[in-house]
Coordinates of C-alpha atoms in Angstrom, one line a residue:
X12 CA -2.5 14.2 -51.6
X13 CA -3.1 10.5 -51.2
X14 CA -4.6 9.0 -48.0
X15 CA -3.4 5.9 -46.3
X16 CA -4.3 4.0 -43.2
X17 CA -2.0 1.9 -41.1
X18 CA -3.2 -0.9 -38.8
X19 CA -1.2 -2.8 -36.2
X20 CA -2.1 -6.4 -36.7
X21 CA -1.6 -8.8 -33.9
X22 CA 1.4 -11.1 -34.4
X23 CA -0.5 -14.4 -34.8
X24 CA -2.7 -12.8 -37.5
X25 CA 0.2 -11.1 -39.2
X26 CA 1.8 -14.6 -39.6
X27 CA -1.4 -16.1 -40.9
X28 CA -2.3 -13.3 -43.3
X29 CA 1.2 -12.4 -44.5
X30 CA 0.8 -14.4 -47.7
X31 CA -3.0 -13.7 -47.8
X32 CA -2.7 -9.9 -47.8
X33 CA -5.6 -9.6 -50.2
X34 CA -7.9 -11.3 -47.7
X35 CA -6.9 -8.9 -45.0
X36 CA -7.2 -5.9 -47.4
X37 CA -10.8 -6.9 -48.4
X38 CA -11.7 -7.4 -44.7
X39 CA -10.4 -4.0 -43.7
X40 CA -12.2 -2.3 -46.7
X41 CA -15.4 -4.2 -45.7
X42 CA -15.1 -3.1 -42.1
X43 CA -14.4 0.6 -43.2
X44 CA -17.6 0.5 -45.3
X45 CA -19.8 -1.2 -42.7
X46 CA -18.5 -0.2 -39.2
X47 CA -22.0 -0.6 -37.8
X48 CA -21.9 -4.3 -38.4
X49 CA -21.2 -5.9 -35.1
X50 CA -19.6 -9.1 -36.5
X51 CA -17.0 -7.0 -38.6
X52 CA -16.4 -4.7 -35.7
X53 CA -15.7 -7.5 -33.2
X54 CA -13.4 -9.2 -35.7
X55 CA -11.6 -6.0 -36.4
X56 CA -11.0 -5.3 -32.7
X57 CA -9.8 -8.9 -32.3
X58 CA -7.1 -8.9 -34.9
X59 CA -5.8 -5.3 -34.4
X60 CA -3.8 -3.8 -31.6
X61 CA -4.6 -0.4 -30.0
X62 CA -2.0 2.2 -31.0
X63 CA -0.3 3.8 -28.1
X64 CA -0.4 7.4 -29.4
X65 CA 2.0 9.1 -27.0
X66 CA 4.6 6.3 -27.1
X67 CA 4.5 6.1 -30.9
X68 CA 4.8 9.9 -31.4
X69 CA 7.7 10.0 -29.0
X70 CA 9.4 7.1 -30.8
X71 CA 9.0 8.7 -34.2
X72 CA 10.3 12.1 -33.0
X73 CA 13.4 10.5 -31.5
X74 CA 14.0 8.2 -34.4
X75 CA 14.5 10.9 -37.1
X76 CA 17.9 12.5 -37.7
X77 CA 18.2 16.3 -37.3
X78 CA 17.6 17.1 -41.0
X79 CA 14.1 15.7 -40.8
X80 CA 11.7 18.1 -39.1
X81 CA 8.8 16.8 -36.9
X82 CA 6.1 19.1 -35.5
X83 CA 3.5 18.0 -33.1
X84 CA 0.2 19.8 -33.2
X85 CA -3.0 19.3 -31.3
X86 CA -4.2 16.3 -33.3
X87 CA -1.4 15.5 -35.8
X88 CA 2.3 14.9 -36.3
X89 CA 3.9 16.5 -39.3
X90 CA 7.1 15.1 -40.7
X91 CA 8.9 16.8 -43.5
X92 CA 12.3 17.0 -45.2
X93 CA 12.9 19.4 -48.1
X94 CA 9.9 19.1 -50.4
X95 CA 8.6 15.8 -48.9
X96 CA 5.8 16.0 -46.4
X97 CA 3.6 13.6 -44.4
X98 CA 0.8 14.4 -41.9
X99 CA -0.1 11.7 -39.4
X100 CA -3.3 11.5 -37.4
X101 CA -3.3 8.7 -34.8
X102 CA -6.6 7.1 -33.7
X103 CA -7.2 4.2 -31.4
X104 CA -6.8 1.4 -34.0
X105 CA -5.3 3.2 -37.0
X106 CA -2.8 5.7 -38.1
X107 CA -4.0 7.9 -41.0
X108 CA -1.5 9.8 -43.1
X109 CA -1.5 11.9 -46.1
X110 CA 1.4 12.3 -48.5
X111 CA 2.1 13.0 -52.2
X112 CA 3.5 9.5 -52.9
X113 CA 4.0 6.4 -50.9
X114 CA 7.7 6.6 -51.4
X115 CA 7.8 9.7 -49.1
X116 CA 6.3 7.4 -46.4
X117 CA 8.9 4.8 -47.2
X118 CA 11.7 7.3 -46.4
X119 CA 10.1 9.4 -43.7
X120 CA 7.7 7.2 -41.8
X121 CA 8.1 3.4 -42.3
X122 CA 11.7 3.1 -41.0
X123 CA 10.5 4.6 -37.6
X124 CA 7.5 2.3 -37.6
X125 CA 9.6 -0.8 -38.5
X126 CA 11.8 -0.1 -35.5
X127 CA 8.7 0.3 -33.3
X128 CA 6.8 -2.8 -34.4
X129 CA 7.0 -5.0 -37.6
X130 CA 3.3 -5.9 -37.9
X131 CA 1.9 -2.8 -39.5
X132 CA -0.4 -3.2 -42.6
X133 CA -0.9 -0.2 -44.9
X134 CA -4.1 0.3 -46.9
X135 CA -4.5 3.1 -49.5
X136 CA -7.6 4.6 -51.1
X137 CA -7.0 3.1 -54.5
X138 CA -8.0 -0.5 -55.3
X139 CA -5.3 -3.0 -54.4
X140 CA -3.1 -0.4 -52.8
X141 CA -2.0 -2.3 -49.7
X142 CA 0.9 -4.2 -48.1
X143 CA 3.0 -4.8 -45.1
X144 CA 5.6 -2.2 -44.0
X145 CA 8.1 -5.0 -43.4
X146 CA 8.4 -8.7 -44.1
X147 CA 6.8 -10.9 -41.5
X148 CA 9.2 -13.6 -40.5
X149 CA 8.0 -17.0 -39.4
X150 CA 11.2 -17.3 -37.4
X151 CA 11.8 -20.7 -35.9
X152 CA 8.1 -21.6 -35.9
X153 CA 6.9 -23.5 -38.9
X154 CA 3.7 -22.7 -40.7
X155 CA 1.3 -24.6 -38.5
X156 CA -1.3 -25.0 -41.2
X157 CA 1.1 -27.5 -42.9
X158 CA 0.9 -25.7 -46.2
X159 CA 3.8 -26.2 -48.6
X160 CA 4.8 -23.2 -50.7
X161 CA 7.4 -25.0 -52.8
X162 CA 7.8 -28.6 -53.7
X163 CA 10.8 -30.3 -55.2
X164 CA 9.0 -33.6 -56.1

């Protein structure tokens, strides 16, 4: 089974890092490797939101249709449908889950997370295995850095 971690990134940083996902990925990997470094720990706490465990579990359990089974155990939530299975472990700043393939999470977990909050960033164990669970919209606000992505000059 593959292991993935999901982080709830604060909105302002989600907007800033949406097109710079590789920077966010490298930072999270650095933090995971060196959690004793105070500078990384402070930055990590600053850009991430605490995960409200009970509220999120309740939301996930209510979200799924009847053919998807959810089981709450002491320290995990299991979600399965037919041969697909995901095991969630929720911590203060991250959701850890295991599954055979990321596509199982796309069907069983990510839709519920998207309806809860759009600013979740997923990091896998393999190199360059990361991404947002949903597109981050800039909405009516422009990119305040003034950067131009496309030019018709």
